[in-house]
PDB file of C-alpha atoms in Angstrom:
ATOM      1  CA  UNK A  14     321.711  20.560 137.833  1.00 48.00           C
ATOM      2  CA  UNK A  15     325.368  22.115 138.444  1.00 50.00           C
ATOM      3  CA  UNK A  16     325.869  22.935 142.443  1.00 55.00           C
ATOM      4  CA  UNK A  17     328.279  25.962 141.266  1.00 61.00           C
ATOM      5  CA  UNK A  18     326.668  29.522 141.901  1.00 68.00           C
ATOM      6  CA  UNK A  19     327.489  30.365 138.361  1.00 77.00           C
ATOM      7  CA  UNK A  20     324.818  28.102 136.748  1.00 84.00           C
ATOM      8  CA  UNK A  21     327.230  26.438 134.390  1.00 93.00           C
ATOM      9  CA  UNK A  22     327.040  23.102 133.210  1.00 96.00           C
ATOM     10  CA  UNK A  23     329.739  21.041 134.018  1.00 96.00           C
ATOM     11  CA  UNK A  24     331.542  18.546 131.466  1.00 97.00           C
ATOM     12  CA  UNK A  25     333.793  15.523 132.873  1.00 97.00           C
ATOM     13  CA  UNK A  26     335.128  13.544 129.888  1.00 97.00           C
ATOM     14  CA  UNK A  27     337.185  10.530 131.035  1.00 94.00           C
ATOM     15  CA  UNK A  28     338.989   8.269 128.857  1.00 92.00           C
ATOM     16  CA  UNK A  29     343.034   6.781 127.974  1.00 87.00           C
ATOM     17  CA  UNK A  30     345.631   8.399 126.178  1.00 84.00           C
ATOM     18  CA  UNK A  31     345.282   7.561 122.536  1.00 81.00           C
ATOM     19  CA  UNK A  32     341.168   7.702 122.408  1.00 87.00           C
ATOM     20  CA  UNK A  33     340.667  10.883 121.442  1.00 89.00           C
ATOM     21  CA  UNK A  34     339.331  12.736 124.558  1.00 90.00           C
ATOM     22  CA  UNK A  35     340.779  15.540 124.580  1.00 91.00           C
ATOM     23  CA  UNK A  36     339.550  16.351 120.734  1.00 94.00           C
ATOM     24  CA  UNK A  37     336.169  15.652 121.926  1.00 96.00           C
ATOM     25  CA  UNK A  38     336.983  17.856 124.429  1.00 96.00           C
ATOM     26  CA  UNK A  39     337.874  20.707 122.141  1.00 96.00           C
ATOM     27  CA  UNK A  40     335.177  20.384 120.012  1.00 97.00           C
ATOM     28  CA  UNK A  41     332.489  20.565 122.625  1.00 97.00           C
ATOM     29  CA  UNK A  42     334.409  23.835 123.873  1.00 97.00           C
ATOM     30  CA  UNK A  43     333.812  25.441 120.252  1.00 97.00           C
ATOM     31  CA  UNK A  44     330.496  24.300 119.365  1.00 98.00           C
ATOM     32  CA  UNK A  45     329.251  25.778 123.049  1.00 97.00           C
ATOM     33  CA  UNK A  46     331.639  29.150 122.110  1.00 97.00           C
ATOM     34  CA  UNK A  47     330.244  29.522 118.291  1.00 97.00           C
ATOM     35  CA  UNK A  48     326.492  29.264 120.401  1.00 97.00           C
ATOM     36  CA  UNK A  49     327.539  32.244 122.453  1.00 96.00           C
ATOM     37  CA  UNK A  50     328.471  31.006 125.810  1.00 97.00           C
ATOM     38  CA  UNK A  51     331.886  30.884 127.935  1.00 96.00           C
ATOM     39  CA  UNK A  52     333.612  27.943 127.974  1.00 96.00           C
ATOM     40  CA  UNK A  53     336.530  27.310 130.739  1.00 94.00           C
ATOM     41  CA  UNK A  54     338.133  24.028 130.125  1.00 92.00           C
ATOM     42  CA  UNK A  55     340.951  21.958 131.608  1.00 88.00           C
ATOM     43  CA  UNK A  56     343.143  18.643 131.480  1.00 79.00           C
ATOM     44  CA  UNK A  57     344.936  16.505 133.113  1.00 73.00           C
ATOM     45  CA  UNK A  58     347.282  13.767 131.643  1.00 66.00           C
ATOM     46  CA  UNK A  59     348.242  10.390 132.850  1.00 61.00           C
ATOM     47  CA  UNK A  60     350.932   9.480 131.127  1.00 54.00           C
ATOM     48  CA  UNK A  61     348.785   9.641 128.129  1.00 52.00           C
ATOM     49  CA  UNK A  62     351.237   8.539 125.593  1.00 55.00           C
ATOM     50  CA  UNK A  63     351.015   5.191 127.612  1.00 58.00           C
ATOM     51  CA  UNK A  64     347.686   4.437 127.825  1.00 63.00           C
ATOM     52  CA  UNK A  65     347.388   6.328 131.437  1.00 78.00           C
ATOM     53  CA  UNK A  66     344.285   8.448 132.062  1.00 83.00           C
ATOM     54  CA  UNK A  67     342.817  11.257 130.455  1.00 87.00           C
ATOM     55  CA  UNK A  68     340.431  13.554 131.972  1.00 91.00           C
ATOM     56  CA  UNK A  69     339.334  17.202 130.415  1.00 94.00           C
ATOM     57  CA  UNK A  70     336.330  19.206 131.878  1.00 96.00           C
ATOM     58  CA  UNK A  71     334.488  21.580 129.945  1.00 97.00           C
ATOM     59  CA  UNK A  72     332.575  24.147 131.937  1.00 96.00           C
ATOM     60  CA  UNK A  73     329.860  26.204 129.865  1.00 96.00           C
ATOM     61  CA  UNK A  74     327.254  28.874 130.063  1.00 95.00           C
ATOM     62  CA  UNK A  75     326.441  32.628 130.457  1.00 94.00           C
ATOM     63  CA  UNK A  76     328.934  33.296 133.171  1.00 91.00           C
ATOM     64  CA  UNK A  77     331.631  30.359 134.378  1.00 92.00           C
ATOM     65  CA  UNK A  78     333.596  31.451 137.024  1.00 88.00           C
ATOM     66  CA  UNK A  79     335.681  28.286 137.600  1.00 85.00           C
ATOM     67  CA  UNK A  80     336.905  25.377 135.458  1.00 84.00           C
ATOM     68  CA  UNK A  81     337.543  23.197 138.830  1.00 85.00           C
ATOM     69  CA  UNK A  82     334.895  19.826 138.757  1.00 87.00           C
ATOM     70  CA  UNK A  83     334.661  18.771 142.291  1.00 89.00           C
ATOM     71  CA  UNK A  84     333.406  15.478 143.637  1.00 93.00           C
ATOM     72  CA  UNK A  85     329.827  15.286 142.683  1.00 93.00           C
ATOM     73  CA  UNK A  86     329.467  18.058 140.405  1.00 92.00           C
ATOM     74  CA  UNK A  87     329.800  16.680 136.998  1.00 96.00           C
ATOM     75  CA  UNK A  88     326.442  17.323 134.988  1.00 96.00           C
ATOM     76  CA  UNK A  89     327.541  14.986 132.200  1.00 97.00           C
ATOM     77  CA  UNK A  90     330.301  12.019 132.396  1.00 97.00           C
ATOM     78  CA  UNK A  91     331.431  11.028 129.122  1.00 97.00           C
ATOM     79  CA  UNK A  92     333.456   7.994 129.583  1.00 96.00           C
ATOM     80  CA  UNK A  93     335.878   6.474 126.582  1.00 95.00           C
ATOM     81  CA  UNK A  94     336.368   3.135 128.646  1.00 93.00           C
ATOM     82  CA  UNK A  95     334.485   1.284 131.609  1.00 93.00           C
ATOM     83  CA  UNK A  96     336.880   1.402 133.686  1.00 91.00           C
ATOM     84  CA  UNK A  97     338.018   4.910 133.807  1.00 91.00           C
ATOM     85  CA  UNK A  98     334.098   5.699 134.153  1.00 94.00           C
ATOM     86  CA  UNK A  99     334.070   3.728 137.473  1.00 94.00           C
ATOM     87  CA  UNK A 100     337.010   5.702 138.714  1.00 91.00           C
ATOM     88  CA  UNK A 101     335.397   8.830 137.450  1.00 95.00           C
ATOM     89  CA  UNK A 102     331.524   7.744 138.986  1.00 95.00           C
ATOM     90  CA  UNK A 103     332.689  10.009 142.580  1.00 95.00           C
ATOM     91  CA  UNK A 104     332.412  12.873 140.337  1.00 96.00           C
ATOM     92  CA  UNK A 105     328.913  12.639 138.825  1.00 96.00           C
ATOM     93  CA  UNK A 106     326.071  14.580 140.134  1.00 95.00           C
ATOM     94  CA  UNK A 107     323.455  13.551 141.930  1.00 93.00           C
ATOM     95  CA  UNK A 108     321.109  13.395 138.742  1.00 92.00           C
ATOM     96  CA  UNK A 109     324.040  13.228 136.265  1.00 96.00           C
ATOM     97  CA  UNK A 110     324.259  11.954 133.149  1.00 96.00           C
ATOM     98  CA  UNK A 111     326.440   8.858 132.439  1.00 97.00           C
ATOM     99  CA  UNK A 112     327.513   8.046 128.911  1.00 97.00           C
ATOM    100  CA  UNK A 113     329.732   5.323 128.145  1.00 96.00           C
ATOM    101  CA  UNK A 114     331.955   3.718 125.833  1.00 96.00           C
ATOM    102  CA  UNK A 115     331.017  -0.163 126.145  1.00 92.00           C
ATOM    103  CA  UNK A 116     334.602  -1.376 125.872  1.00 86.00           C
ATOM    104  CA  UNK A 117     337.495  -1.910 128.445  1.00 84.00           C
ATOM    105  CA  UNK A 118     341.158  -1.243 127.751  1.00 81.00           C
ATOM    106  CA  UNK A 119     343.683  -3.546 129.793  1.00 75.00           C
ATOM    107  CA  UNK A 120     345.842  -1.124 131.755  1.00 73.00           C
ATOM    108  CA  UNK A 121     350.033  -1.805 132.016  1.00 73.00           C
ATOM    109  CA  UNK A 122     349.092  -3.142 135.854  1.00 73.00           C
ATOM    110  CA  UNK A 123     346.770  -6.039 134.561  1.00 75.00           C
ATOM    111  CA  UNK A 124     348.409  -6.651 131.812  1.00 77.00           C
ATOM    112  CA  UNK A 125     351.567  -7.526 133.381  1.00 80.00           C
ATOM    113  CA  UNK A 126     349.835  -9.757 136.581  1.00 81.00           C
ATOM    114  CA  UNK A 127     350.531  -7.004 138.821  1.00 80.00           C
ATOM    115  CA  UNK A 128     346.808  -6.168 138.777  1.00 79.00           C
ATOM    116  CA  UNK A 129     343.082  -7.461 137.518  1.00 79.00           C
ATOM    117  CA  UNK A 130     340.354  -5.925 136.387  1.00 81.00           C
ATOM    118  CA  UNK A 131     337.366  -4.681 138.191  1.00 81.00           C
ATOM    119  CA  UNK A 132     334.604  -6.758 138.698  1.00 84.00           C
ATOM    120  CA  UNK A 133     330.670  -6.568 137.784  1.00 87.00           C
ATOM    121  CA  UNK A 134     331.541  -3.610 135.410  1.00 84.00           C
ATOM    122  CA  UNK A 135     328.067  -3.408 133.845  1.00 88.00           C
ATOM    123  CA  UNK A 136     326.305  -3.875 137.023  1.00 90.00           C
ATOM    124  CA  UNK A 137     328.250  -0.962 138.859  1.00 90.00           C
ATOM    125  CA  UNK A 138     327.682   0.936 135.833  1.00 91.00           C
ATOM    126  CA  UNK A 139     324.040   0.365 135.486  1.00 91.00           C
ATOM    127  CA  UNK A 140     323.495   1.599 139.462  1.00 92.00           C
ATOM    128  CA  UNK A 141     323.774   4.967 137.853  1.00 91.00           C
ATOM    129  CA  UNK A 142     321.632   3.941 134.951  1.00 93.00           C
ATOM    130  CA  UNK A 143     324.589   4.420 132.512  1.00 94.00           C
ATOM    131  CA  UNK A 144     323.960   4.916 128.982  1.00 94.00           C
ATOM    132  CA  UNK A 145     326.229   2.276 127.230  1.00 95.00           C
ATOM    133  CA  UNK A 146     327.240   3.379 123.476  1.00 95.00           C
ATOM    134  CA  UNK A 147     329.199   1.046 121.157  1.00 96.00           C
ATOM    135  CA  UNK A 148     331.296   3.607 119.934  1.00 96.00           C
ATOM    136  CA  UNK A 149     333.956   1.553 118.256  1.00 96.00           C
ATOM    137  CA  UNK A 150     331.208  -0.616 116.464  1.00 97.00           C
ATOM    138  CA  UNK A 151     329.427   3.037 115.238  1.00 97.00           C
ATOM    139  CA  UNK A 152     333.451   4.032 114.305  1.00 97.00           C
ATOM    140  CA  UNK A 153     333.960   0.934 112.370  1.00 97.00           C
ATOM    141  CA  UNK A 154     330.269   1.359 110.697  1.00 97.00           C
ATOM    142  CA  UNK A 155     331.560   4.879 110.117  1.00 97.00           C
ATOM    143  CA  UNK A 156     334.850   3.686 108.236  1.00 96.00           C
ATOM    144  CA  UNK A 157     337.479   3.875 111.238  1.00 96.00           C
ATOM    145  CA  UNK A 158     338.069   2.845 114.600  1.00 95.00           C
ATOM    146  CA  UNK A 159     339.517   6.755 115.478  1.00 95.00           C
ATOM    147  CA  UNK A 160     336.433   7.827 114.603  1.00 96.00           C
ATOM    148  CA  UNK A 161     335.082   6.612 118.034  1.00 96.00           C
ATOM    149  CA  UNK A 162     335.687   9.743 120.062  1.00 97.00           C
ATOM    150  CA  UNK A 163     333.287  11.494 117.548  1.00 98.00           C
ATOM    151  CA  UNK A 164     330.861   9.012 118.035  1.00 98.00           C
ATOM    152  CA  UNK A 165     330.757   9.488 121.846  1.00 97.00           C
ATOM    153  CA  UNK A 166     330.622  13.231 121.431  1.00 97.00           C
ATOM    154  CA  UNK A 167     327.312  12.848 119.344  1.00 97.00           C
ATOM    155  CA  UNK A 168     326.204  10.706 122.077  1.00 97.00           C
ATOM    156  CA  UNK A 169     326.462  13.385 124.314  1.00 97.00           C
ATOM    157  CA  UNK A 170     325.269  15.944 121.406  1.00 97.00           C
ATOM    158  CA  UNK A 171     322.496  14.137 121.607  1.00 96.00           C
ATOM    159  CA  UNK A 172     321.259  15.455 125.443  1.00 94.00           C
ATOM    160  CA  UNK A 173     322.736  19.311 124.737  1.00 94.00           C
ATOM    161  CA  UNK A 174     321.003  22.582 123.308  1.00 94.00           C
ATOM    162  CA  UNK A 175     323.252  22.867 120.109  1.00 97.00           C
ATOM    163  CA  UNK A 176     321.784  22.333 116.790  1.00 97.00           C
ATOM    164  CA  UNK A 177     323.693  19.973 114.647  1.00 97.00           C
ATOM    165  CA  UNK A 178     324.759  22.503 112.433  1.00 97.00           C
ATOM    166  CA  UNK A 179     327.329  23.534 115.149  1.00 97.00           C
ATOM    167  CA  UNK A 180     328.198  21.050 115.938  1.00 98.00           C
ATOM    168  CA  UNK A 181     329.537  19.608 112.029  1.00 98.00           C
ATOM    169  CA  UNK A 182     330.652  23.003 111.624  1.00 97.00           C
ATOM    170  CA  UNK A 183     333.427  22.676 114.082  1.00 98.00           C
ATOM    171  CA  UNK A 184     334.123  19.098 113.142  1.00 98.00           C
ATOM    172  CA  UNK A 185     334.955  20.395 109.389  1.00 97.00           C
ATOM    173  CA  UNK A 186     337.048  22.817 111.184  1.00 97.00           C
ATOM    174  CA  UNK A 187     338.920  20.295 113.041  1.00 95.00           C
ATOM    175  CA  UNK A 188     339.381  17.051 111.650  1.00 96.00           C
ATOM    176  CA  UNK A 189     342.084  15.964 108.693  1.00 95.00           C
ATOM    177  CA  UNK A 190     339.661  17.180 105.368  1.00 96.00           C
ATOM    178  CA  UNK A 191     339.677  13.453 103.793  1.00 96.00           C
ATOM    179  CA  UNK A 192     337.998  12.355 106.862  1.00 97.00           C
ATOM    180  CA  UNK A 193     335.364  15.122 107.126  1.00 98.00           C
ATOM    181  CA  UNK A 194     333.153  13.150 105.825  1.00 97.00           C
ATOM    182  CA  UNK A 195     333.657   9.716 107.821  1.00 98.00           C
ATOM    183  CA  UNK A 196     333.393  12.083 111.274  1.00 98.00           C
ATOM    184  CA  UNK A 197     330.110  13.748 110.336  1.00 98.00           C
ATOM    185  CA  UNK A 198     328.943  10.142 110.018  1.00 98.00           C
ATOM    186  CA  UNK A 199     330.499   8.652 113.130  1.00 98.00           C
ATOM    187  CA  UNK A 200     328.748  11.960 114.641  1.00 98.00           C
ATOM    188  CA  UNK A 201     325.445  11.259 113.712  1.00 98.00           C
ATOM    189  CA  UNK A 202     325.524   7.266 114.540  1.00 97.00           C
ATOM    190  CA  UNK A 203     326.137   8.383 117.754  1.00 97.00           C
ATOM    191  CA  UNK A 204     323.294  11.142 118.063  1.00 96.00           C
ATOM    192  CA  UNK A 205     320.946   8.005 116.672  1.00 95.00           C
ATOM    193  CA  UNK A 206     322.605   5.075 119.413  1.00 92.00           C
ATOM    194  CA  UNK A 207     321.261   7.273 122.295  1.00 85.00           C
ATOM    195  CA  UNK A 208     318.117   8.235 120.506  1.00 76.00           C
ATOM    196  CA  UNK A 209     317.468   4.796 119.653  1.00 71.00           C
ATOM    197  CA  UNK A 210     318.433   3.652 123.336  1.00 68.00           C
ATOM    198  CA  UNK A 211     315.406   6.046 124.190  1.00 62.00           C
ATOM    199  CA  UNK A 212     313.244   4.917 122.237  1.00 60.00           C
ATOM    200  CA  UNK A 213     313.318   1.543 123.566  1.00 61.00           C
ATOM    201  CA  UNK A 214     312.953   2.647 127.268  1.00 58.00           C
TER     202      UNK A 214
END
């Protein structure tokens, strides 16, 4: 699917500072390192602390020569928020995968009259047959709202080669030990929304 020469797949998680992305980010980065491959992984911060965008890519496989994702060349999207995965939606390949938190965050613009919302959201969305997920429903379910970057990641889990082992083996690693337990869950609700999505098409 990638259009780089090095074969790798290419990563684009998109969310708002606060969410949890780059976490996400980190954890897919070990889980593909403890399988064996190279990872090359980068950030970029919009004034997270305010709510401004956050976008990490995560570039994996045998060889990865570059951690640049260029217009078009995103093999997954994982979005935290609708609207950052329309502004994200020029970087999704051709026959990308779009996952997608089903919530929107008011930005500072809108929520001072400078700006509104986009419009038709779901129908935009759905022109790229986006997979919504109800993350912060599964994170509630789970036994916190935090827990929703987790359940987005097994969303994506859910279309990669990793076993689950790995994948709870780095999220013991890396989350607070109390919550170990509440994450592993939050993972799996979100491995079973997309396999339950599939079901039903």
């Amino acid at each position: 699917m990638s259009v780089y020469s090095d074969g790798a797949t290419t990563v684009l998680l998109a969310g708002v500072g606060g969410q949890g992305t780059i976490l996400a980010a980190d954890l897919l980065a070990k889980t593909a390192i403890s399988n064996g491959l190279q990872v090359k992984l980068s950030e970029i911060h919009g004034m997270a602390q305010r709510g401004g965008s956050v976008t990490t890519v995560v570039r994996l496989g045998e060889q990865v020569h570059s951690m640049v994702c260029d217009r078009g060349s995103a093999d997954y999207l994982l979005c935290f928020e609708a609207t950052e995965a329309l502004r994200n939606l020029p970087f999704l390949a051709q026959n990308g995968k779009l996952l997608v938190n089903d919530v929107s965050i008011k930005p500072l613009p809108v929520l001072t009259g400078k700006a509104s919302m986009p419009k038709r959201v779901h129908e935009r969305l759905g022109e790229y047959n986006a997979q919504l997920v109800d993350a912060n429903k599964h994170a509630r379910e789970a036994g916190s709202l935090k827990c929703a970057n987790v359940v987005l990641l097994g969303a994506l889990a859910a279309n990669m080669p990793f076993s689950m082992e790995s994948w709870e083996e780095q999220i013991r690693l890396k989350v607070p030990p109390k919550t170990i337990d509440m994450n592993i869950d939050a993972f799996h609700r979100g491995v079973q929304s997309v396999a339950s999505e599939a079901n039903r098409s």
